[in-house]
Amino acid sequence: MRIPALLAAGLLAAFVAPAAAQEHVHQERAAYQDPWIKGTPTDPSEEWLIAFGGRMYDQWAEILDQNLPARTHVSYPKGGPAKGADTWRCVECHGWDYKGADGAFKTGPHATGIKGISGMASADPEAVVAILRNATHRYTPDVMPDAAARRLGLFVSKGQVDTARFIDPATARFKGDPARGKAMFQNLCATCHGYDGKAQNFGSSSAPSYVGTVAVEDPARLLHKIRSGRPGEAMPANIWMEPETLANLGAYAQTLDTK
């Protein structure tokens, strides 16, 4: 039996319209998220500036809409495990726990022997900027503008936490209450990551990496991203929350599937 053309058109619209509407929603969402990702508040709080600096510590070029230099940084140790663009990232040398050779990067695929930034906690942010500009780091104003460098300096000065207070160095387990973290995850994080933590894959189809994967394999990295957000993405920065609260969230994340 043939379906009348008008009925067929109606049936087609019933399937196509929701998809088109969904695409429209995605476009609108991107439009209002872009100012959060790339813009600056008219009157930024100190916590916003610190979190911005934390995202720069992670991936400053992404934040500044730049490409990392393709060449290996001149001050990166010869024979070090990284090459090229990654050697320009702060975290690649100084670690997610901010302790460099005295922390998780003492051994393993990121070990360079470079000290961390923990010694600059509470330092004058302008002193941090001066270090960024020196002959070792070479982040000149044309690479990293003054305003951005000051935000990174503010993070180094005021944004660090002693990860050993919240993550057991021996077991790599968060020192938190997973039951309390569960409530936070399901009411906040699940909006993007799903209730099972697997809505976003940070790896590949053959080697997936989810929230639970990062929580178990690199808890200091998870804590940093929970506090500062993910560079170039609309992930909330929770640096205004007490680290103890975020440790509860980390403890729950470590119960989620890793594969």
PDB file of C-alpha atoms in Angstrom:
ATOM      1  CA  MET A   1       0.000   0.000   0.000  1.00  0.00           C
ATOM      2  CA  ARG A   2       1.334   3.440  -0.911  1.00  0.00           C
ATOM      3  CA  ILE A   3       1.472   6.133   1.767  1.00  0.00           C
ATOM      4  CA  PRO A   4      -0.151   9.415   0.637  1.00  0.00           C
ATOM      5  CA  ALA A   5       2.437  12.115  -0.036  1.00  0.00           C
ATOM      6  CA  LEU A   6       1.065  14.449   2.651  1.00  0.00           C
ATOM      7  CA  LEU A   7       1.168  11.700   5.271  1.00  0.00           C
ATOM      8  CA  ALA A   8       4.657  10.706   4.198  1.00  0.00           C
ATOM      9  CA  ALA A   9       5.817  14.277   4.521  1.00  0.00           C
ATOM     10  CA  GLY A  10       4.329  14.468   8.001  1.00  0.00           C
ATOM     11  CA  LEU A  11       6.046  11.287   9.080  1.00  0.00           C
ATOM     12  CA  LEU A  12       9.353  12.548   7.727  1.00  0.00           C
ATOM     13  CA  ALA A  13       8.974  15.829   9.592  1.00  0.00           C
ATOM     14  CA  ALA A  14       8.261  13.947  12.799  1.00  0.00           C
ATOM     15  CA  PHE A  15      11.688  12.324  12.570  1.00  0.00           C
ATOM     16  CA  VAL A  16      13.671  15.183  11.061  1.00  0.00           C
ATOM     17  CA  ALA A  17      12.347  18.071  13.144  1.00  0.00           C
ATOM     18  CA  PRO A  18      13.569  16.750  16.518  1.00  0.00           C
ATOM     19  CA  ALA A  19      17.049  16.237  15.074  1.00  0.00           C
ATOM     20  CA  ALA A  20      17.073  19.729  13.616  1.00  0.00           C
ATOM     21  CA  ALA A  21      15.787  21.164  16.887  1.00  0.00           C
ATOM     22  CA  GLN A  22      18.490  19.303  18.788  1.00  0.00           C
ATOM     23  CA  GLU A  23      21.160  20.700  16.465  1.00  0.00           C
ATOM     24  CA  HIS A  24      19.737  24.191  17.034  1.00  0.00           C
ATOM     25  CA  VAL A  25      20.004  23.674  20.792  1.00  0.00           C
ATOM     26  CA  HIS A  26      23.631  22.558  20.434  1.00  0.00           C
ATOM     27  CA  GLN A  27      24.412  25.669  18.391  1.00  0.00           C
ATOM     28  CA  GLU A  28      22.746  27.942  20.924  1.00  0.00           C
ATOM     29  CA  ARG A  29      24.592  26.189  23.742  1.00  0.00           C
ATOM     30  CA  ALA A  30      27.921  26.699  22.006  1.00  0.00           C
ATOM     31  CA  ALA A  31      27.062  30.358  21.477  1.00  0.00           C
ATOM     32  CA  TYR A  32      26.477  31.090  25.154  1.00  0.00           C
ATOM     33  CA  GLN A  33      29.301  28.849  26.348  1.00  0.00           C
ATOM     34  CA  ASP A  34      31.915  30.508  24.157  1.00  0.00           C
ATOM     35  CA  PRO A  35      32.048  33.695  26.268  1.00  0.00           C
ATOM     36  CA  TRP A  36      32.663  31.531  29.360  1.00  0.00           C
ATOM     37  CA  ILE A  37      35.384  29.526  27.636  1.00  0.00           C
ATOM     38  CA  LYS A  38      37.138  32.380  25.866  1.00  0.00           C
ATOM     39  CA  GLY A  39      35.927  35.575  27.489  1.00  0.00           C
ATOM     40  CA  THR A  40      36.604  37.488  30.694  1.00  0.00           C
ATOM     41  CA  PRO A  41      34.017  38.752  33.206  1.00  0.00           C
ATOM     42  CA  THR A  42      33.618  42.526  33.439  1.00  0.00           C
ATOM     43  CA  ASP A  43      34.617  42.313  37.080  1.00  0.00           C
ATOM     44  CA  PRO A  44      36.463  38.992  37.535  1.00  0.00           C
ATOM     45  CA  SER A  45      36.729  37.537  41.025  1.00  0.00           C
ATOM     46  CA  GLU A  46      40.128  36.462  42.268  1.00  0.00           C
ATOM     47  CA  GLU A  47      38.927  32.860  42.185  1.00  0.00           C
ATOM     48  CA  TRP A  48      38.080  33.217  38.485  1.00  0.00           C
ATOM     49  CA  LEU A  49      41.547  34.612  37.757  1.00  0.00           C
ATOM     50  CA  ILE A  50      43.208  31.809  39.727  1.00  0.00           C
ATOM     51  CA  ALA A  51      41.204  29.125  37.897  1.00  0.00           C
ATOM     52  CA  PHE A  52      42.099  30.716  34.567  1.00  0.00           C
ATOM     53  CA  GLY A  53      45.744  30.485  35.610  1.00  0.00           C
ATOM     54  CA  GLY A  54      45.207  26.850  36.546  1.00  0.00           C
ATOM     55  CA  ARG A  55      43.956  26.106  33.042  1.00  0.00           C
ATOM     56  CA  MET A  56      47.014  27.873  31.655  1.00  0.00           C
ATOM     57  CA  TYR A  57      49.241  25.652  33.795  1.00  0.00           C
ATOM     58  CA  ASP A  58      47.525  22.731  32.098  1.00  0.00           C
ATOM     59  CA  GLN A  59      47.481  24.007  28.509  1.00  0.00           C
ATOM     60  CA  TRP A  60      48.196  27.719  28.130  1.00  0.00           C
ATOM     61  CA  ALA A  61      48.229  27.698  24.325  1.00  0.00           C
ATOM     62  CA  GLU A  62      44.681  26.291  24.199  1.00  0.00           C
ATOM     63  CA  ILE A  63      43.506  29.053  26.509  1.00  0.00           C
ATOM     64  CA  LEU A  64      45.164  31.761  24.419  1.00  0.00           C
ATOM     65  CA  ASP A  65      44.016  30.313  21.059  1.00  0.00           C
ATOM     66  CA  GLN A  66      47.595  29.630  20.079  1.00  0.00           C
ATOM     67  CA  ASN A  67      49.545  26.647  18.873  1.00  0.00           C
ATOM     68  CA  LEU A  68      52.299  25.346  21.086  1.00  0.00           C
ATOM     69  CA  PRO A  69      55.744  25.750  19.503  1.00  0.00           C
ATOM     70  CA  ALA A  70      56.566  22.624  17.535  1.00  0.00           C
ATOM     71  CA  ARG A  71      60.208  22.576  18.599  1.00  0.00           C
ATOM     72  CA  THR A  72      61.341  21.089  21.899  1.00  0.00           C
ATOM     73  CA  HIS A  73      61.839  23.770  24.556  1.00  0.00           C
ATOM     74  CA  VAL A  74      65.502  24.729  24.773  1.00  0.00           C
ATOM     75  CA  SER A  75      65.515  24.242  28.553  1.00  0.00           C
ATOM     76  CA  TYR A  76      63.881  20.828  28.506  1.00  0.00           C
ATOM     77  CA  PRO A  77      66.422  18.205  29.621  1.00  0.00           C
ATOM     78  CA  LYS A  78      68.195  16.483  26.757  1.00  0.00           C
ATOM     79  CA  GLY A  79      67.129  12.877  26.642  1.00  0.00           C
ATOM     80  CA  GLY A  80      63.900  13.647  28.494  1.00  0.00           C
ATOM     81  CA  PRO A  81      60.838  11.517  27.703  1.00  0.00           C
ATOM     82  CA  ALA A  82      58.803  14.262  25.983  1.00  0.00           C
ATOM     83  CA  LYS A  83      59.498  15.936  22.672  1.00  0.00           C
ATOM     84  CA  GLY A  84      58.227  18.937  20.774  1.00  0.00           C
ATOM     85  CA  ALA A  85      55.115  20.875  21.767  1.00  0.00           C
ATOM     86  CA  ASP A  86      54.443  19.083  25.063  1.00  0.00           C
ATOM     87  CA  THR A  87      57.728  20.366  26.493  1.00  0.00           C
ATOM     88  CA  TRP A  88      56.213  23.875  26.548  1.00  0.00           C
ATOM     89  CA  ARG A  89      53.407  22.882  28.937  1.00  0.00           C
ATOM     90  CA  CYS A  90      53.995  23.826  32.589  1.00  0.00           C
ATOM     91  CA  VAL A  91      52.552  20.565  33.853  1.00  0.00           C
ATOM     92  CA  GLU A  92      54.869  18.448  31.702  1.00  0.00           C
ATOM     93  CA  CYS A  93      57.824  19.444  33.885  1.00  0.00           C
ATOM     94  CA  HIS A  94      56.265  20.445  37.204  1.00  0.00           C
ATOM     95  CA  GLY A  95      53.545  17.799  37.580  1.00  0.00           C
ATOM     96  CA  TRP A  96      49.863  17.672  38.432  1.00  0.00           C
ATOM     97  CA  ASP A  97      50.803  17.608  42.098  1.00  0.00           C
ATOM     98  CA  TYR A  98      53.053  20.674  41.577  1.00  0.00           C
ATOM     99  CA  LYS A  99      56.031  18.862  43.129  1.00  0.00           C
ATOM    100  CA  GLY A 100      57.992  17.978  40.020  1.00  0.00           C
ATOM    101  CA  ALA A 101      60.854  15.582  40.764  1.00  0.00           C
ATOM    102  CA  ASP A 102      59.769  15.398  44.420  1.00  0.00           C
ATOM    103  CA  GLY A 103      56.314  14.097  43.542  1.00  0.00           C
ATOM    104  CA  ALA A 104      54.620  11.720  41.133  1.00  0.00           C
ATOM    105  CA  PHE A 105      56.976  12.769  38.329  1.00  0.00           C
ATOM    106  CA  LYS A 106      59.995  11.531  40.260  1.00  0.00           C
ATOM    107  CA  THR A 107      59.820   8.400  38.112  1.00  0.00           C
ATOM    108  CA  GLY A 108      57.847   7.239  35.101  1.00  0.00           C
ATOM    109  CA  PRO A 109      57.113   8.636  31.646  1.00  0.00           C
ATOM    110  CA  HIS A 110      57.281  12.285  32.777  1.00  0.00           C
ATOM    111  CA  ALA A 111      60.412  12.146  34.939  1.00  0.00           C
ATOM    112  CA  THR A 112      62.803  14.982  34.107  1.00  0.00           C
ATOM    113  CA  GLY A 113      64.486  15.809  37.420  1.00  0.00           C
ATOM    114  CA  ILE A 114      62.964  19.302  37.327  1.00  0.00           C
ATOM    115  CA  LYS A 115      61.704  20.695  40.608  1.00  0.00           C
ATOM    116  CA  GLY A 116      58.081  21.649  41.112  1.00  0.00           C
ATOM    117  CA  ILE A 117      56.358  24.960  41.721  1.00  0.00           C
ATOM    118  CA  SER A 118      55.325  24.233  45.312  1.00  0.00           C
ATOM    119  CA  GLY A 119      58.180  26.404  46.586  1.00  0.00           C
ATOM    120  CA  MET A 120      56.521  29.426  44.964  1.00  0.00           C
ATOM    121  CA  ALA A 121      53.237  29.017  46.828  1.00  0.00           C
ATOM    122  CA  SER A 122      52.362  32.354  48.475  1.00  0.00           C
ATOM    123  CA  ALA A 123      55.051  34.131  46.460  1.00  0.00           C
ATOM    124  CA  ASP A 124      54.457  37.516  44.847  1.00  0.00           C
ATOM    125  CA  PRO A 125      52.655  36.743  41.554  1.00  0.00           C
ATOM    126  CA  GLU A 126      54.882  39.290  39.806  1.00  0.00           C
ATOM    127  CA  ALA A 127      57.910  37.258  40.909  1.00  0.00           C
ATOM    128  CA  VAL A 128      56.365  34.282  39.155  1.00  0.00           C
ATOM    129  CA  VAL A 129      55.882  36.377  36.014  1.00  0.00           C
ATOM    130  CA  ALA A 130      59.548  37.368  36.145  1.00  0.00           C
ATOM    131  CA  ILE A 131      60.500  33.679  36.230  1.00  0.00           C
ATOM    132  CA  LEU A 132      58.233  32.976  33.278  1.00  0.00           C
ATOM    133  CA  ARG A 133      60.069  35.697  31.356  1.00  0.00           C
ATOM    134  CA  ASN A 134      63.606  34.604  32.278  1.00  0.00           C
ATOM    135  CA  ALA A 135      66.130  32.872  30.014  1.00  0.00           C
ATOM    136  CA  THR A 136      65.127  29.446  31.327  1.00  0.00           C
ATOM    137  CA  HIS A 137      61.404  29.599  30.654  1.00  0.00           C
ATOM    138  CA  ARG A 138      61.353  32.102  27.756  1.00  0.00           C
ATOM    139  CA  TYR A 139      57.646  32.901  27.838  1.00  0.00           C
ATOM    140  CA  THR A 140      58.046  36.325  26.305  1.00  0.00           C
ATOM    141  CA  PRO A 141      55.101  38.760  26.047  1.00  0.00           C
ATOM    142  CA  ASP A 142      54.565  37.857  22.399  1.00  0.00           C
ATOM    143  CA  VAL A 143      54.144  34.205  23.456  1.00  0.00           C
ATOM    144  CA  MET A 144      52.262  34.831  26.697  1.00  0.00           C
ATOM    145  CA  PRO A 145      50.750  38.327  27.102  1.00  0.00           C
ATOM    146  CA  ASP A 146      51.169  40.133  30.414  1.00  0.00           C
ATOM    147  CA  ALA A 147      47.556  39.715  31.568  1.00  0.00           C
ATOM    148  CA  ALA A 148      47.686  35.953  30.968  1.00  0.00           C
ATOM    149  CA  ALA A 149      51.094  35.631  32.626  1.00  0.00           C
ATOM    150  CA  ARG A 150      49.764  37.413  35.708  1.00  0.00           C
ATOM    151  CA  ARG A 151      46.879  34.961  35.960  1.00  0.00           C
ATOM    152  CA  LEU A 152      49.293  32.049  35.771  1.00  0.00           C
ATOM    153  CA  GLY A 153      51.396  33.763  38.430  1.00  0.00           C
ATOM    154  CA  LEU A 154      48.315  34.156  40.613  1.00  0.00           C
ATOM    155  CA  PHE A 155      47.570  30.438  40.300  1.00  0.00           C
ATOM    156  CA  VAL A 156      51.132  29.495  41.267  1.00  0.00           C
ATOM    157  CA  SER A 157      50.945  31.871  44.232  1.00  0.00           C
ATOM    158  CA  LYS A 158      47.425  31.226  45.510  1.00  0.00           C
ATOM    159  CA  GLY A 159      45.935  28.291  43.617  1.00  0.00           C
ATOM    160  CA  GLN A 160      48.094  25.383  44.684  1.00  0.00           C
ATOM    161  CA  VAL A 161      47.072  22.781  47.245  1.00  0.00           C
ATOM    162  CA  ASP A 162      49.226  20.180  48.929  1.00  0.00           C
ATOM    163  CA  THR A 163      47.821  17.129  47.178  1.00  0.00           C
ATOM    164  CA  ALA A 164      49.196  14.830  49.908  1.00  0.00           C
ATOM    165  CA  ARG A 165      46.505  16.241  52.220  1.00  0.00           C
ATOM    166  CA  PHE A 166      43.779  14.894  49.945  1.00  0.00           C
ATOM    167  CA  ILE A 167      45.422  11.984  48.091  1.00  0.00           C
ATOM    168  CA  ASP A 168      47.391   9.247  49.852  1.00  0.00           C
ATOM    169  CA  PRO A 169      50.819   9.214  48.111  1.00  0.00           C
ATOM    170  CA  ALA A 170      51.309   5.524  48.946  1.00  0.00           C
ATOM    171  CA  THR A 171      47.985   4.225  47.628  1.00  0.00           C
ATOM    172  CA  ALA A 172      46.940   7.034  45.232  1.00  0.00           C
ATOM    173  CA  ARG A 173      43.503   6.934  46.870  1.00  0.00           C
ATOM    174  CA  PHE A 174      41.535  10.084  47.648  1.00  0.00           C
ATOM    175  CA  LYS A 175      41.131  10.789  51.358  1.00  0.00           C
ATOM    176  CA  GLY A 176      37.431  11.467  51.014  1.00  0.00           C
ATOM    177  CA  ASP A 177      33.962  10.060  51.572  1.00  0.00           C
ATOM    178  CA  PRO A 178      32.672   8.473  48.334  1.00  0.00           C
ATOM    179  CA  ALA A 179      29.084   8.514  49.603  1.00  0.00           C
ATOM    180  CA  ARG A 180      29.157  12.303  49.851  1.00  0.00           C
ATOM    181  CA  GLY A 181      31.011  12.552  46.553  1.00  0.00           C
ATOM    182  CA  LYS A 182      28.298  10.475  44.889  1.00  0.00           C
ATOM    183  CA  ALA A 183      25.682  13.143  45.564  1.00  0.00           C
ATOM    184  CA  MET A 184      27.917  15.804  44.060  1.00  0.00           C
ATOM    185  CA  PHE A 185      28.769  13.747  40.995  1.00  0.00           C
ATOM    186  CA  GLN A 186      25.190  12.781  40.218  1.00  0.00           C
ATOM    187  CA  ASN A 187      23.883  16.341  40.644  1.00  0.00           C
ATOM    188  CA  LEU A 188      26.711  18.198  38.909  1.00  0.00           C
ATOM    189  CA  CYS A 189      29.276  16.185  36.981  1.00  0.00           C
ATOM    190  CA  ALA A 190      26.818  13.733  35.427  1.00  0.00           C
ATOM    191  CA  THR A 191      25.344  16.529  33.296  1.00  0.00           C
ATOM    192  CA  CYS A 192      28.360  16.110  31.004  1.00  0.00           C
ATOM    193  CA  HIS A 193      30.004  12.857  32.065  1.00  0.00           C
ATOM    194  CA  GLY A 194      26.893  10.719  32.528  1.00  0.00           C
ATOM    195  CA  TYR A 195      25.843   8.871  35.667  1.00  0.00           C
ATOM    196  CA  ASP A 196      28.371   6.138  34.918  1.00  0.00           C
ATOM    197  CA  GLY A 197      31.156   8.615  34.131  1.00  0.00           C
ATOM    198  CA  LYS A 198      31.556   7.251  30.611  1.00  0.00           C
ATOM    199  CA  ALA A 199      29.711   9.815  28.487  1.00  0.00           C
ATOM    200  CA  GLN A 200      33.035  11.427  27.545  1.00  0.00           C
ATOM    201  CA  ASN A 201      36.019   9.410  26.365  1.00  0.00           C
ATOM    202  CA  PHE A 202      39.330  11.257  26.778  1.00  0.00           C
ATOM    203  CA  GLY A 203      41.229   8.448  25.090  1.00  0.00           C
ATOM    204  CA  SER A 204      40.357   6.398  22.022  1.00  0.00           C
ATOM    205  CA  SER A 205      37.980   3.576  21.159  1.00  0.00           C
ATOM    206  CA  SER A 206      40.792   1.044  21.592  1.00  0.00           C
ATOM    207  CA  ALA A 207      42.207   2.647  24.738  1.00  0.00           C
ATOM    208  CA  PRO A 208      39.352   4.522  26.400  1.00  0.00           C
ATOM    209  CA  SER A 209      39.881   6.923  29.267  1.00  0.00           C
ATOM    210  CA  TYR A 210      36.971   8.083  31.383  1.00  0.00           C
ATOM    211  CA  VAL A 211      36.524  10.021  34.608  1.00  0.00           C
ATOM    212  CA  GLY A 212      37.071   6.812  36.555  1.00  0.00           C
ATOM    213  CA  THR A 213      40.211   6.030  34.574  1.00  0.00           C
ATOM    214  CA  VAL A 214      41.817   9.381  35.352  1.00  0.00           C
ATOM    215  CA  ALA A 215      40.701   9.204  38.984  1.00  0.00           C
ATOM    216  CA  VAL A 216      42.433   5.859  39.501  1.00  0.00           C
ATOM    217  CA  GLU A 217      45.512   6.320  37.317  1.00  0.00           C
ATOM    218  CA  ASP A 218      46.290   9.998  37.950  1.00  0.00           C
ATOM    219  CA  PRO A 219      44.268  11.392  40.873  1.00  0.00           C
ATOM    220  CA  ALA A 220      46.271  14.629  41.128  1.00  0.00           C
ATOM    221  CA  ARG A 221      45.407  15.353  37.506  1.00  0.00           C
ATOM    222  CA  LEU A 222      41.725  14.819  38.256  1.00  0.00           C
ATOM    223  CA  LEU A 223      41.891  17.125  41.273  1.00  0.00           C
ATOM    224  CA  HIS A 224      43.581  19.852  39.240  1.00  0.00           C
ATOM    225  CA  LYS A 225      40.962  19.681  36.491  1.00  0.00           C
ATOM    226  CA  ILE A 226      38.061  19.605  38.954  1.00  0.00           C
ATOM    227  CA  ARG A 227      39.434  22.757  40.556  1.00  0.00           C
ATOM    228  CA  SER A 228      40.499  24.674  37.426  1.00  0.00           C
ATOM    229  CA  GLY A 229      38.335  23.236  34.645  1.00  0.00           C
ATOM    230  CA  ARG A 230      39.435  21.794  31.303  1.00  0.00           C
ATOM    231  CA  PRO A 231      41.136  24.163  28.863  1.00  0.00           C
ATOM    232  CA  GLY A 232      38.953  25.070  25.902  1.00  0.00           C
ATOM    233  CA  GLU A 233      35.852  23.338  27.256  1.00  0.00           C
ATOM    234  CA  ALA A 234      32.809  24.414  29.242  1.00  0.00           C
ATOM    235  CA  MET A 235      33.748  22.458  32.345  1.00  0.00           C
ATOM    236  CA  PRO A 236      33.032  24.385  35.570  1.00  0.00           C
ATOM    237  CA  ALA A 237      36.012  25.465  37.645  1.00  0.00           C
ATOM    238  CA  ASN A 238      35.417  24.518  41.268  1.00  0.00           C
ATOM    239  CA  ILE A 239      38.436  26.238  42.779  1.00  0.00           C
ATOM    240  CA  TRP A 240      36.056  28.154  45.054  1.00  0.00           C
ATOM    241  CA  MET A 241      35.088  24.905  46.815  1.00  0.00           C
ATOM    242  CA  GLU A 242      36.968  23.515  49.784  1.00  0.00           C
ATOM    243  CA  PRO A 243      39.479  20.859  48.645  1.00  0.00           C
ATOM    244  CA  GLU A 244      38.049  18.485  51.248  1.00  0.00           C
ATOM    245  CA  THR A 245      34.725  18.577  49.397  1.00  0.00           C
ATOM    246  CA  LEU A 246      36.465  17.850  46.110  1.00  0.00           C
ATOM    247  CA  ALA A 247      38.315  14.958  47.739  1.00  0.00           C
ATOM    248  CA  ASN A 248      34.910  13.386  48.398  1.00  0.00           C
ATOM    249  CA  LEU A 249      34.126  13.764  44.704  1.00  0.00           C
ATOM    250  CA  GLY A 250      37.477  12.217  43.797  1.00  0.00           C
ATOM    251  CA  ALA A 251      36.835   9.289  46.137  1.00  0.00           C
ATOM    252  CA  TYR A 252      33.540   8.575  44.378  1.00  0.00           C
ATOM    253  CA  ALA A 253      35.128   8.977  40.939  1.00  0.00           C
ATOM    254  CA  GLN A 254      37.570   6.219  41.900  1.00  0.00           C
ATOM    255  CA  THR A 255      34.604   3.822  42.224  1.00  0.00           C
ATOM    256  CA  LEU A 256      33.517   4.389  38.608  1.00  0.00           C
ATOM    257  CA  ASP A 257      34.394   2.132  35.685  1.00  0.00           C
ATOM    258  CA  THR A 258      37.840   2.648  34.206  1.00  0.00           C
ATOM    259  CA  LYS A 259      37.119   0.855  30.901  1.00  0.00           C
TER     260      LYS A 259
END
